[in-house]
Coordinates of C-alpha atoms in Angstrom, one line a residue:
Chain A
M269 CA -28.0 51.6 -71.3
S270 CA -27.3 48.0 -71.8
S271 CA -28.9 45.8 -74.3
T272 CA -30.4 43.7 -71.4
T273 CA -32.2 46.5 -69.7
T274 CA -33.4 48.0 -73.1
D275 CA -35.0 44.4 -73.8
I276 CA -36.5 44.4 -70.3
L277 CA -38.1 48.0 -70.8
L278 CA -39.3 46.8 -74.2
L279 CA -41.0 43.8 -72.7
A280 CA -42.5 46.0 -69.8
F281 CA -43.9 48.4 -72.3
G282 CA -45.2 45.5 -74.4
S283 CA -47.0 44.1 -71.1
F284 CA -48.0 47.4 -70.1
G285 CA -49.7 47.7 -73.6
I286 CA -51.4 44.3 -73.3
L287 CA -52.6 45.1 -69.8
I288 CA -54.0 48.5 -70.9
A289 CA -56.0 46.7 -73.6
L290 CA -57.2 44.3 -71.4
T291 CA -58.2 47.0 -68.6
V292 CA -59.9 49.0 -71.5
L293 CA -61.8 45.7 -72.6
G294 CA -63.4 45.3 -69.3
E295 CA -64.0 49.0 -68.6
I296 CA -66.2 48.7 -72.0
L297 CA -67.8 45.7 -70.9
R298 CA -68.5 47.2 -67.6
V299 CA -70.2 50.4 -69.3
R300 CA -72.3 47.9 -71.4
Q301 CA -73.4 46.2 -68.4
P302 CA -76.9 47.4 -67.0
V303 CA -76.3 49.1 -63.6
H304 CA -78.3 47.0 -61.4
E305 CA -77.4 43.6 -62.9
Q306 CA -74.5 41.6 -61.1
N307 CA -71.6 40.0 -63.1
P308 CA -69.3 38.0 -61.1
M309 CA -67.3 37.0 -64.0
L310 CA -66.5 40.5 -65.0
D311 CA -65.8 41.3 -61.5
T312 CA -63.3 38.3 -61.2
Y313 CA -61.6 39.4 -64.8
M314 CA -61.1 43.2 -63.4
T315 CA -59.6 42.0 -60.1
R316 CA -57.4 39.8 -62.0
V317 CA -56.3 42.5 -64.3
Q318 CA -55.7 44.6 -61.4
S319 CA -53.3 41.9 -59.9
W320 CA -51.6 41.4 -63.2
W321 CA -50.7 45.2 -63.2
G322 CA -49.2 44.5 -59.8
M323 CA -47.2 41.6 -60.9
V324 CA -46.0 43.0 -64.0
A325 CA -44.8 45.9 -61.9
F326 CA -42.9 43.7 -59.3
I327 CA -41.5 41.4 -61.9
G328 CA -40.3 44.3 -64.1
A329 CA -38.6 46.1 -61.3
A330 CA -37.0 43.0 -60.1
L331 CA -35.6 42.3 -63.5
L332 CA -34.2 45.9 -63.8
L333 CA -32.5 45.4 -60.4
G334 CA -31.0 42.5 -61.7
K335 CA -29.9 39.5 -59.6
P336 CA -30.4 41.2 -56.2
G337 CA -34.0 42.1 -57.2
I338 CA -34.8 38.8 -58.7
M339 CA -33.5 36.8 -55.6
T340 CA -35.3 38.8 -53.2
L341 CA -38.7 38.7 -55.2
F342 CA -38.4 35.0 -55.7
A343 CA -37.3 34.1 -52.1
F344 CA -40.2 36.1 -50.9
A345 CA -42.6 34.2 -53.2
S346 CA -41.1 31.0 -51.8
F347 CA -41.8 32.1 -48.3
A348 CA -45.5 33.1 -49.0
A349 CA -45.9 29.8 -51.0
L350 CA -44.3 27.6 -48.3
R351 CA -46.6 29.4 -45.6
E352 CA -49.6 28.9 -47.6
F353 CA -48.7 25.1 -48.1
L354 CA -47.6 24.3 -44.6
T355 CA -50.6 25.8 -43.1
L356 CA -52.7 23.1 -45.0
T357 CA -50.3 20.0 -44.3
T358 CA -50.5 17.3 -41.6
K359 CA -48.4 18.2 -38.7
A360 CA -47.9 17.5 -35.0
K361 CA -46.5 19.2 -32.2
A362 CA -43.3 16.9 -32.8
D363 CA -42.7 18.4 -36.3
H364 CA -42.3 22.1 -34.6
L365 CA -38.4 22.3 -35.0
A366 CA -38.4 20.7 -38.2
L367 CA -40.9 23.0 -39.6
A368 CA -39.0 26.1 -38.2
L369 CA -35.9 24.8 -39.7
A370 CA -37.8 24.5 -43.1
F371 CA -38.7 28.2 -42.7
F372 CA -35.7 29.6 -41.5
A373 CA -32.9 27.3 -42.6
V374 CA -33.8 25.5 -45.6
L375 CA -35.2 28.3 -47.5
P376 CA -32.6 30.8 -46.8
L377 CA -29.8 28.5 -47.5
Q378 CA -31.5 27.3 -50.8
Y379 CA -31.6 31.0 -51.9
I380 CA -28.1 31.7 -50.9
F381 CA -26.9 28.6 -52.8
V382 CA -28.9 29.8 -55.9
G383 CA -27.4 33.4 -55.4
L384 CA -23.7 32.0 -55.0
G385 CA -24.5 29.9 -58.3
W386 CA -23.5 26.5 -56.4
T387 CA -25.3 24.3 -58.9
G388 CA -24.0 21.1 -57.4
L389 CA -25.7 21.9 -54.1
Y390 CA -28.9 23.8 -54.9
T391 CA -30.1 21.0 -57.1
V392 CA -29.6 18.4 -54.4
F393 CA -29.9 20.3 -51.0
I394 CA -33.7 19.8 -50.6
P395 CA -34.1 16.6 -52.5
V396 CA -31.6 14.8 -50.5
Y397 CA -30.2 16.7 -47.4
A398 CA -33.7 18.2 -46.4
F399 CA -35.5 14.9 -47.3
L400 CA -33.1 12.9 -45.0
F401 CA -32.4 15.6 -42.3
L402 CA -35.7 16.9 -41.2
P403 CA -37.4 13.6 -40.8
M404 CA -34.4 12.7 -38.3
I405 CA -35.5 16.0 -36.3
S406 CA -39.0 15.0 -36.3
A407 CA -38.4 11.5 -35.2
L408 CA -36.3 12.5 -32.3
R409 CA -39.5 14.2 -30.7
G410 CA -40.8 10.7 -30.7
N411 CA -44.5 10.9 -32.0
P412 CA -45.2 8.0 -34.6
Q413 CA -48.6 9.0 -35.4
R414 CA -49.0 9.5 -39.1
F415 CA -45.2 10.1 -39.2
L416 CA -44.8 9.2 -42.8
V417 CA -47.9 11.4 -44.0
R418 CA -46.2 14.2 -41.8
V419 CA -42.8 14.1 -43.1
A420 CA -43.9 13.5 -46.6
E421 CA -46.4 16.5 -46.7
T422 CA -43.6 18.8 -45.4
Q423 CA -41.1 17.7 -48.0
W424 CA -43.8 18.1 -50.7
A425 CA -44.2 21.7 -49.4
L426 CA -40.4 22.1 -49.8
M427 CA -40.0 20.8 -53.0
I428 CA -42.9 22.8 -54.4
A429 CA -42.5 26.1 -52.7
V430 CA -38.9 26.4 -52.5
F431 CA -37.0 23.9 -54.6
C432 CA -39.1 24.4 -57.6
V433 CA -39.7 28.0 -57.2
S434 CA -35.9 28.7 -56.8
H435 CA -35.3 27.2 -60.0
V436 CA -36.7 30.4 -61.7
P437 CA -33.9 32.6 -60.3
A438 CA -31.4 29.6 -60.9
L439 CA -31.7 30.3 -64.4
M440 CA -29.5 33.3 -64.0
S441 CA -26.5 30.9 -63.1
L442 CA -26.7 29.2 -66.3
D443 CA -23.7 29.6 -68.4
I444 CA -25.1 29.7 -72.2
A445 CA -22.6 30.4 -74.8
G446 CA -22.7 33.6 -76.5
Y447 CA -25.8 34.8 -74.4
G448 CA -23.5 36.6 -71.7
D449 CA -25.3 38.5 -69.0
R450 CA -28.8 38.2 -70.7
S451 CA -29.7 35.0 -68.9
V452 CA -32.2 37.4 -66.8
L453 CA -34.3 37.6 -69.5
L454 CA -35.0 33.9 -69.7
I455 CA -36.9 34.4 -66.4
A456 CA -39.2 36.9 -68.3
F457 CA -39.5 34.5 -71.1
L458 CA -40.4 31.6 -68.9
V459 CA -43.1 33.6 -66.8
M460 CA -44.6 35.1 -69.9
V461 CA -45.3 32.0 -71.9
V462 CA -46.5 30.1 -69.1
Q463 CA -48.7 32.8 -67.7
F464 CA -50.2 33.7 -71.4
G465 CA -50.6 29.9 -71.9
D466 CA -52.7 29.8 -68.8
L467 CA -54.7 33.0 -69.7
L468 CA -55.4 31.8 -73.1
D469 CA -56.4 28.0 -71.8
F470 CA -58.9 29.8 -69.5
F471 CA -60.2 32.1 -72.4
F472 CA -60.4 29.1 -75.0
G473 CA -61.6 26.7 -72.5
R474 CA -64.6 28.9 -71.5
R475 CA -65.3 29.4 -75.3
I476 CA -64.9 25.8 -76.9
G477 CA -64.0 23.6 -74.1
R478 CA -66.1 20.4 -74.0
R479 CA -64.0 17.4 -72.7
K480 CA -62.7 17.9 -69.1
I481 CA -59.2 16.5 -68.4
A482 CA -59.9 15.5 -64.8
P483 CA -63.5 15.9 -64.2
G484 CA -64.4 16.4 -60.4
L485 CA -61.0 18.2 -60.0
S486 CA -60.3 20.9 -62.2
P487 CA -62.4 22.9 -65.0
K488 CA -59.6 22.5 -67.3
T489 CA -60.4 21.0 -70.9
W490 CA -58.5 19.2 -73.5
E491 CA -59.7 22.0 -75.9
G492 CA -58.5 24.7 -73.8
L493 CA -55.2 23.0 -73.0
V494 CA -54.3 22.5 -76.7
C495 CA -55.1 26.1 -77.7
G496 CA -53.3 27.4 -74.6
V497 CA -50.0 25.3 -75.3
I498 CA -50.3 26.3 -79.0
S499 CA -50.6 30.1 -78.1
A500 CA -47.8 29.7 -75.9
M501 CA -45.7 28.2 -78.4
V502 CA -46.5 31.1 -80.8
I503 CA -45.7 33.7 -78.1
G504 CA -42.4 31.7 -77.3
A505 CA -41.5 32.2 -81.1
L506 CA -42.4 35.7 -81.0
L507 CA -40.3 36.2 -77.8
S508 CA -37.3 34.3 -79.4
W509 CA -35.2 37.4 -79.7
I510 CA -34.6 37.5 -76.0
T511 CA -33.7 33.8 -75.8
P512 CA -30.6 31.8 -76.9
F513 CA -32.9 29.2 -78.5
G514 CA -33.7 30.4 -81.9
V515 CA -37.3 30.5 -83.2
W516 CA -38.2 26.9 -83.3
G517 CA -36.4 26.2 -80.3
A518 CA -38.0 29.2 -78.1
A519 CA -41.6 27.7 -79.5
L520 CA -40.6 24.3 -78.5
M521 CA -39.2 25.1 -75.0
A522 CA -42.4 27.4 -74.7
G523 CA -44.7 24.6 -75.6
I524 CA -43.1 22.2 -73.0
A525 CA -43.0 24.8 -70.2
S526 CA -46.8 25.7 -70.8
L527 CA -47.7 22.0 -71.0
V528 CA -46.1 20.9 -67.8
G529 CA -47.3 23.9 -66.1
M530 CA -50.9 23.3 -67.0
F531 CA -50.5 19.6 -65.6
G532 CA -48.9 21.2 -62.5
N533 CA -52.2 23.3 -62.1
I534 CA -54.1 20.0 -62.2
V535 CA -51.9 18.6 -59.6
V536 CA -52.4 21.6 -57.4
A537 CA -56.3 21.5 -57.9
A538 CA -56.0 18.0 -56.6
I539 CA -54.3 18.9 -53.6
K540 CA -56.7 21.8 -52.7
R541 CA -59.8 19.5 -53.4
D542 CA -58.2 17.0 -50.9
R543 CA -58.0 19.7 -48.3
G544 CA -61.4 21.2 -48.9
V545 CA -60.2 24.7 -50.0
K546 CA -61.0 26.6 -52.8
D547 CA -57.8 28.8 -52.8
W548 CA -54.4 28.6 -50.8
S549 CA -54.9 32.1 -49.3
H550 CA -56.1 35.3 -50.0
L551 CA -53.1 37.3 -50.4
I552 CA -53.4 38.1 -54.1
P553 CA -57.0 39.8 -54.8
G554 CA -58.9 37.6 -57.2
Q555 CA -56.2 35.1 -57.7
G556 CA -56.4 33.5 -54.3
G557 CA -52.7 32.8 -52.9
F558 CA -49.3 32.7 -54.4
V559 CA -49.4 29.0 -55.1
D560 CA -52.7 29.6 -56.9
Q561 CA -50.9 32.4 -59.0
L562 CA -47.7 30.4 -59.6
D563 CA -48.8 27.0 -59.7
S564 CA -47.8 26.5 -63.4
V565 CA -44.7 28.4 -63.2
I566 CA -43.7 26.2 -60.2
F567 CA -44.1 23.0 -62.0
A568 CA -42.5 24.4 -65.4
A569 CA -39.4 25.9 -63.9
P570 CA -37.3 23.0 -62.8
I571 CA -38.0 21.3 -66.2
F572 CA -37.4 24.2 -68.1
Y573 CA -34.3 24.9 -66.3
Q574 CA -32.9 21.2 -66.8
L575 CA -33.9 21.2 -70.5
T576 CA -31.9 24.7 -71.1
K577 CA -29.0 23.1 -69.0
F578 CA -29.1 20.0 -71.1
F579 CA -29.2 21.4 -74.5
Y580 CA -27.9 24.8 -74.6
T581 CA -24.9 25.0 -72.0
Chain B
M953 CA -47.6 64.1 -21.7
K954 CA -51.0 62.6 -22.1
F955 CA -50.8 63.2 -25.9
L956 CA -47.5 61.5 -26.2
R957 CA -48.7 58.4 -24.5
Q958 CA -51.7 58.4 -26.8
F959 CA -49.3 58.8 -29.9
A960 CA -47.0 56.0 -28.7
A961 CA -50.1 53.7 -28.0
R962 CA -51.1 54.3 -31.6
I963 CA -47.7 53.4 -33.0
V964 CA -47.4 50.4 -30.7
G965 CA -51.0 49.3 -31.9
Q966 CA -50.0 49.6 -35.5
S967 CA -46.6 47.9 -35.1
I968 CA -48.5 44.8 -33.5
R969 CA -51.0 44.6 -36.3
I970 CA -48.1 45.0 -39.0
F971 CA -46.1 42.3 -37.2
A972 CA -49.1 40.1 -36.9
R973 CA -49.7 40.5 -40.7
A974 CA -46.1 39.9 -41.6
I975 CA -45.7 36.9 -39.8
T976 CA -49.1 35.0 -40.1
A977 CA -50.6 36.9 -43.0
V978 CA -53.5 36.9 -40.5
R979 CA -57.1 37.4 -42.3
A980 CA -60.6 37.8 -41.5
D981 CA -63.2 35.4 -43.0
W982 CA -66.6 37.2 -42.5
K983 CA -68.9 34.3 -43.0
G984 CA -72.0 35.0 -41.0
I985 CA -71.6 38.7 -40.6
E986 CA -70.5 41.8 -42.3
P987 CA -67.8 44.1 -40.9
V988 CA -70.2 47.0 -40.2
P989 CA -70.2 49.3 -37.1
R990 CA -72.8 47.8 -34.9
Q991 CA -72.5 47.1 -31.2
R992 CA -71.2 43.6 -30.9
V993 CA -69.6 41.1 -28.4
Y994 CA -67.0 38.9 -30.3
F995 CA -66.6 35.6 -28.4
A996 CA -63.4 33.6 -29.3
N997 CA -61.8 30.4 -28.5
H998 CA -58.6 30.9 -26.5
T999 CA -55.5 28.9 -27.0
S1000 CA -52.7 31.3 -27.0
N1001 CA -51.9 34.9 -25.6
A1002 CA -51.9 36.1 -29.4
D1003 CA -55.5 35.3 -29.8
M1004 CA -56.7 38.7 -28.9
P1005 CA -54.2 40.7 -30.7
M1006 CA -55.0 38.6 -33.9
I1007 CA -58.8 39.3 -33.8
W1008 CA -57.9 43.0 -33.0
S1009 CA -55.7 43.2 -36.0
V1010 CA -58.1 41.8 -38.7
L1011 CA -60.9 44.4 -37.4
P1012 CA -61.3 47.4 -40.0
P1013 CA -60.0 50.5 -38.4
A1014 CA -63.6 51.9 -37.6
L1015 CA -64.4 48.7 -35.7
R1016 CA -61.1 48.4 -34.0
R1017 CA -61.7 52.0 -32.5
T1018 CA -64.7 51.0 -30.7
V1019 CA -63.8 47.5 -29.6
R1020 CA -62.5 46.7 -26.2
P1021 CA -61.1 43.3 -25.3
V1022 CA -62.3 42.2 -21.8
A1023 CA -59.0 40.8 -20.1
A1024 CA -57.6 39.9 -16.6
A1025 CA -56.4 42.7 -14.7
D1026 CA -53.8 40.4 -12.9
Y1027 CA -52.0 39.8 -16.3
W1028 CA -52.5 43.3 -17.6
L1029 CA -51.0 45.0 -14.6
K1030 CA -48.1 42.8 -13.8
N1031 CA -45.7 45.1 -15.0
K1032 CA -45.3 48.8 -16.5
L1033 CA -45.0 47.6 -20.2
R1034 CA -48.2 45.5 -20.1
A1035 CA -50.0 48.0 -18.2
F1036 CA -49.3 50.3 -20.9
V1037 CA -50.2 47.9 -23.8
G1038 CA -53.4 46.3 -22.2
P1039 CA -55.3 49.4 -21.2
E1040 CA -53.7 52.0 -23.6
V1041 CA -52.9 50.2 -26.8
F1042 CA -55.9 47.8 -26.9
N1043 CA -58.0 49.8 -24.6
C1044 CA -58.9 46.7 -22.5
V1045 CA -61.6 46.3 -20.2
L1046 CA -59.8 45.2 -17.2
V1047 CA -61.6 42.7 -14.8
D1048 CA -60.5 41.5 -11.6
R1049 CA -61.2 37.7 -10.9
R1050 CA -60.4 37.7 -7.2
P1051 CA -63.7 37.0 -5.4
E1052 CA -62.7 39.4 -2.6
V1053 CA -62.9 42.7 -4.9
K1054 CA -66.0 44.6 -4.3
D1055 CA -66.8 45.7 -8.0
K1056 CA -67.8 42.4 -9.8
P1057 CA -66.5 42.0 -13.6
M1058 CA -70.1 42.0 -14.8
D1059 CA -70.5 45.8 -13.9
K1060 CA -67.6 46.8 -15.6
I1061 CA -68.6 44.9 -18.6
I1062 CA -72.0 46.3 -18.8
A1063 CA -70.7 49.7 -18.1
A1064 CA -68.4 49.4 -21.4
L1065 CA -71.4 48.2 -23.5
D1066 CA -73.6 50.9 -22.1
E1067 CA -70.8 53.5 -23.2
G1068 CA -71.3 51.9 -26.9
S1069 CA -68.3 49.8 -27.0
S1070 CA -68.2 46.4 -28.6
L1071 CA -66.4 43.9 -26.7
I1072 CA -64.0 40.8 -27.3
I1073 CA -64.3 38.2 -24.6
F1074 CA -62.8 34.5 -24.3
P1075 CA -65.8 32.7 -22.5
E1076 CA -63.8 29.7 -21.9
G1077 CA -62.3 32.0 -19.0
N1078 CA -58.8 30.3 -19.5
R1079 CA -56.4 29.5 -22.1
N1080 CA -57.2 26.2 -23.4
M1081 CA -54.3 23.8 -23.0
T1082 CA -56.2 20.7 -23.7
E1083 CA -56.7 18.3 -26.8
D1084 CA -60.5 19.3 -26.8
P1085 CA -61.3 22.0 -29.2
L1086 CA -63.2 24.3 -26.5
L1087 CA -63.3 24.1 -22.6
P1088 CA -67.0 24.7 -21.1
F1089 CA -68.2 28.4 -21.2
K1090 CA -68.5 30.5 -18.3
A1091 CA -71.5 32.2 -17.4
G1092 CA -70.4 35.8 -18.6
L1093 CA -71.6 35.4 -22.0
Y1094 CA -75.2 34.4 -21.0
N1095 CA -75.5 37.3 -18.5
M1096 CA -74.1 39.8 -20.9
G1097 CA -76.9 38.3 -23.5
V1098 CA -79.7 38.7 -21.0
A1099 CA -78.5 42.1 -19.7
R1100 CA -78.3 43.8 -23.1
P1101 CA -80.5 41.7 -25.6
D1102 CA -79.9 44.0 -28.5
V1103 CA -76.2 43.3 -28.7
D1104 CA -75.0 40.9 -31.2
L1105 CA -73.1 38.0 -29.9
V1106 CA -70.7 37.0 -32.7
P1107 CA -69.0 33.5 -32.6
T1108 CA -65.2 34.2 -33.7
W1109 CA -62.9 31.2 -34.2
V1110 CA -59.1 31.8 -34.4
A1111 CA -57.6 29.1 -36.3
N1112 CA -54.0 27.8 -36.2
L1113 CA -52.3 29.6 -33.3
T1114 CA -51.9 26.4 -31.5
E1115 CA -49.7 25.2 -34.5
I1116 CA -47.9 28.7 -34.9
M1117 CA -46.7 28.5 -31.4
P1118 CA -47.3 25.4 -29.4
K1119 CA -46.8 25.6 -25.5
G1120 CA -43.3 25.3 -24.7
E1121 CA -41.8 26.2 -28.1
V1122 CA -39.7 29.1 -28.7
I1123 CA -39.9 29.9 -32.4
P1124 CA -43.0 30.7 -33.9
L1125 CA -44.0 29.1 -37.3
P1126 CA -45.1 31.9 -40.0
L1127 CA -48.2 29.6 -40.8
I1128 CA -51.4 31.6 -41.9
C1129 CA -54.1 32.6 -39.2
T1130 CA -57.5 32.9 -40.1
V1131 CA -60.0 34.6 -37.8
T1132 CA -63.7 33.5 -38.9
F1133 CA -66.7 35.6 -37.8
G1134 CA -69.8 33.6 -37.9
E1135 CA -73.7 34.6 -37.5
P1136 CA -74.5 36.4 -34.4
I1137 CA -76.6 34.7 -31.5
H1138 CA -78.9 36.1 -29.1
V1139 CA -80.3 34.5 -25.6
R1140 CA -83.8 33.3 -26.6
E1141 CA -86.7 34.0 -24.4
G1142 CA -87.0 31.7 -21.6
E1143 CA -83.5 29.8 -22.6
S1144 CA -81.8 28.6 -19.6
K1145 CA -78.2 29.4 -19.0
D1146 CA -76.9 25.8 -19.8
E1147 CA -79.1 25.5 -22.9
F1148 CA -77.7 28.9 -24.4
L1149 CA -74.1 28.0 -23.6
K1150 CA -74.4 24.9 -25.2
R1151 CA -75.8 26.9 -28.5
A1152 CA -73.1 29.4 -28.2
A1153 CA -70.4 26.6 -27.9
D1154 CA -71.7 24.8 -30.9
A1155 CA -71.9 27.9 -32.8
L1156 CA -68.3 28.8 -32.3
L1157 CA -67.2 25.1 -33.1
A1158 CA -69.1 25.6 -36.4
Q1159 CA -66.6 28.4 -37.5
R1160 CA -63.8 26.1 -37.4
P1161 CA -62.2 25.9 -41.2
E1162 CA -62.7 22.8 -42.9
A1163 CA -58.8 22.1 -43.4
H1164 CA -58.4 22.5 -39.6
K1165 CA -61.0 20.0 -38.1

C-alpha cells in the first residue's frame, strides 16, 4: 500500500471516529428528550450527521480511486450545482441553446481540460471563452429583453458551479516539489478544513454569537466566524502532515480557505434571498442542495489553488 | 403473455421515473396536503407532454398504484408503443373527445372514481402554448366535484417544464422540475360552474413557486 493510500485510510478512519462521536452525541440527546416534545434543532442536526456520513463515504471512496474517482465525483457535483443555479436564474427561450451548451459542452470540456492537466486552458476557458461565446449564441436568437441580466446570470452560474468547483480536482495537477503523487491529499485537506470551519462557526455562532455580519441576510456572526476560522487553523495545523505546507503554512492556508469560504457562504445567502428561496434544492437531506453544502468550498477552491500554485510550485 | 406485458409495463414505468429524476431531479412539494392514500383528483397545469409523467413520478408508490391519468384516446392510441405506454404503463383513463362517440368522457371518469381510483387531469383541456400561465378551465373538473363531492380536488402545479423543453427545441435542459401539491378544494353548495372554475384556477396559480413567478 502506498503512503498516500495509507494516509487516505487514516483520514477516513479519523473522520468516521468523529462521525461516530457526533452520532452517539445526537442519540444521547434524543434519549434525554421527552417522547412527546418536538426538537427541530435536534432533528436537523441528526439529518446533517447522516448526510455527512454519506459525504465522507463518497469523498473517501473517490480519493481511494484516485484521479478518475475524484474527477467523476466533482464533475457530478458541478452538474448538480449548475442545475440548481440555472433553475433559479433569469432566462428566455432565446437562451435555450446557450444553456444547453453550458450543460453539455462547457461543463464536460472544463473537466476534460482539468483531467488532462491543461492549466493554461482550464483557468481561462470559462472566464474568457465561455464568457464571450455564450452571449453570442444568445444574441443570435434576437431577444434583447433583459439581455445583460440573462447572460450575466448564466456566466455567474458557470463560474460558481463549474469553474470554481473544478478547481478542487485541479489541485491534483499542481506539480509541487517533493510532494509527488500525494496531491490528492490536498483535496482532503481543503474540504476538511473548510467544512470543519463551517461546522464550528455554526456551533460557536449559536453559543456566543452576538453581532451579525450581514443582518437580514445570513445568521452568521462575527464571533462565530472568528472562532470558526481559528478552529480551521488549528485543524489545518493538525493535518499539516498530509500537506506540503509545513505546520505554520498549513494553519495559514486553512485559515484563508475557511475565511474565504465563510464570506462565500454569505454571498450565496444573498443570492438565495434575492430569489426568495431557502435552499437551492432538496437533493441532500437536511442540507438543501449541492450549492448549499458546497458554497464555502466553492469559493475557497480557486483561491486555495492559486495560493498553492504561487507559493509552493 | 399477460404477465409478461405487466412486467414490461413495470420496467418501463420505473425507467421513466428514474429518467425523470436523473434529468430534472424532479421533486414533490406537499404544501397543502399530505401524500396519504385518499381518493383525489390532482388537477394540473399543462405545458408539455412531460407534465403527466412528472406528476406520476413524484407520487409515492402506494399512491402511484391507485392513480389514473385522464388522457386523450386519439393521442395514446395513435401507434402500438403509445397504446402500450398510455393504458398499460400509466394505466390511463382514455377518453374520446370526438362528439360523435356514444360514451361520453365523463361516464368513464366517474366509473374510474367509483372503482376507487384517484385521477390526474388537466382542466385546461389542451397544452398551454400561450404566455398566460393558465388557459380557461373546461367544465369537467366542476362536473366531477358535483358528482362525487367527497373526492379531494388537489391543485397541482408543475413548474419549469416550459424552460426545460420549450416548444421547437430539441435538447432538454436538465433544470430542476418541482411539482407542488396545494390544499384540496371542493365544490361549495350552490356554487355556480363559473365561480368554482375561477376559484380552482386561482388555487392552482397560488401553487406557483416564488422564484418562477
